[in-house]
Short mmCIF file of C-alpha atoms in Angstrom, two decimals:
data_model
loop_
_atom_site.label_atom_id
_atom_site.label_comp_id
_atom_site.label_asym_id
_atom_site.label_seq_id
_atom_site.Cartn_x
_atom_site.Cartn_y
_atom_site.Cartn_z
CA MET A 1 37.61 6.96 -43.92
CA ILE A 2 34.71 8.94 -45.02
CA ALA A 3 34.56 11.84 -47.75
CA GLN A 4 32.05 14.24 -48.77
CA TRP A 5 31.11 15.73 -52.18
CA GLN A 6 28.06 18.20 -52.52
CA ASP A 7 26.09 17.83 -55.71
CA GLU A 8 25.90 21.14 -57.40
CA ASN A 9 22.70 20.73 -59.32
CA THR A 10 20.82 20.00 -56.26
CA GLY A 11 23.30 21.02 -53.03
CA ALA A 12 23.00 17.53 -51.76
CA ILE A 13 26.02 16.50 -49.62
CA HIS A 14 26.76 12.51 -50.37
CA GLU A 15 29.12 10.30 -48.97
CA VAL A 16 31.77 7.56 -50.20
CA LYS A 17 33.31 5.75 -47.91
CA SER A 18 36.76 3.59 -48.01
CA GLY A 19 38.14 0.69 -45.62
CA SER A 20 36.22 -0.40 -42.66
CA PRO A 21 34.85 0.94 -39.27
CA PRO A 22 35.48 2.79 -37.51
CA TYR A 23 35.56 5.87 -40.05
CA ARG A 24 37.49 8.91 -39.85
CA LYS A 25 35.80 11.72 -41.73
CA LEU A 26 37.89 14.18 -43.97
CA PRO A 27 37.03 17.74 -42.94
CA THR A 28 35.60 19.47 -45.94
CA PRO A 29 33.24 18.21 -48.85
CA PHE A 30 34.91 17.82 -52.27
CA VAL A 31 33.44 19.36 -55.27
CA ASN A 32 32.58 16.48 -57.09
CA LYS A 33 32.35 12.62 -56.79
CA GLU A 34 35.58 11.75 -57.95
CA HIS A 35 37.69 14.49 -56.33
CA ALA A 36 36.35 12.90 -53.08
CA GLU A 37 37.36 9.51 -54.25
CA GLN A 38 41.08 10.83 -55.07
CA ALA A 39 40.98 12.23 -51.28
CA LEU A 40 40.04 8.81 -50.24
CA LYS A 41 42.78 7.33 -51.98
CA GLY A 42 46.00 9.58 -51.54
CA THR A 43 44.69 9.66 -47.52
CA SER A 44 44.71 5.94 -47.33
CA ARG A 45 48.09 5.49 -49.27
CA LYS A 46 49.45 7.87 -46.76
CA ALA A 47 47.88 6.13 -43.69
CA LYS A 48 49.36 2.58 -45.26
CA ARG A 49 53.12 4.40 -45.82
CA GLU A 50 52.85 5.76 -42.27
CA LYS A 51 51.87 2.17 -40.30
CA ARG A 52 54.87 0.95 -41.99
CA LYS A 53 58.27 2.11 -40.04
CA LEU A 54 61.49 0.80 -40.00
CA ASN A 55 64.41 2.03 -38.07
CA LEU A 56 68.10 1.19 -39.37
CA ASP A 57 71.39 2.03 -37.66
CA ILE A 58 74.37 1.57 -40.45
CA PRO A 59 77.45 3.49 -41.05
CA GLY A 60 77.34 6.77 -42.35
CA ASP A 61 76.64 7.35 -45.92
CA PRO A 62 76.47 10.90 -46.93
CA ASN A 63 73.79 10.03 -49.63
CA LEU A 64 71.39 9.35 -47.34
CA ALA A 65 69.03 12.29 -46.50
CA ALA A 66 65.01 12.67 -45.29
CA GLU A 67 62.93 12.38 -48.24
CA THR A 68 65.38 10.09 -49.87
CA PRO A 69 63.76 6.95 -51.67
CA ILE A 70 65.28 3.63 -50.91
CA THR A 71 64.22 0.00 -52.30
CA LEU A 72 64.53 -2.91 -49.54
CA ASP A 73 65.45 -6.47 -51.15
CA ASP A 74 64.14 -9.34 -50.53
CA SER A 75 66.39 -10.07 -47.76
CA PHE A 76 64.39 -7.71 -45.20
CA PRO A 77 61.54 -10.30 -43.56
CA ASN A 78 57.35 -9.97 -43.23
CA GLY A 79 56.92 -8.23 -46.79
CA MET A 80 59.10 -5.37 -46.04
CA ALA A 81 61.05 -5.19 -49.52
CA GLY A 82 59.58 -2.75 -51.59
CA LYS A 83 59.97 1.08 -51.93
CA MET A 84 60.26 3.25 -49.06
CA SER A 85 61.24 6.81 -48.19
CA ILE A 86 63.48 7.99 -45.45
CA ASP A 87 61.56 9.61 -42.69
CA ARG A 88 64.53 11.04 -40.76
CA VAL A 89 68.15 10.83 -40.49
CA VAL A 90 70.19 11.05 -37.38
CA ALA A 91 74.18 11.18 -37.55
CA ALA A 92 75.76 10.21 -34.29
CA GLN A 93 79.39 9.69 -33.38
CA ALA A 94 80.43 6.88 -30.87
CA ALA A 95 82.17 7.94 -28.02
CA THR A 96 85.84 6.96 -27.61
CA GLY A 97 87.75 6.39 -24.81
#
């Protein structure tokens, strides 16, 4: 990721980078280097969050809703343990014959 910031004294545009190529540029320049760095950190956290997806089929629980934080324990494989946020909840009823 690349974030740009503009030096208010000289008007020069500077860049700060995070990660490795290929870089994606954030669309607008920031007012200073600190804001640009904070934007890079936030965007990086968001990208990492969005890469981690997990689908679960579980019995109905009325306490589950979108944006509810959950904590996965060490019984989940491949470093999935930790805090996550529920993206969406779908309620489905099995057809009975």
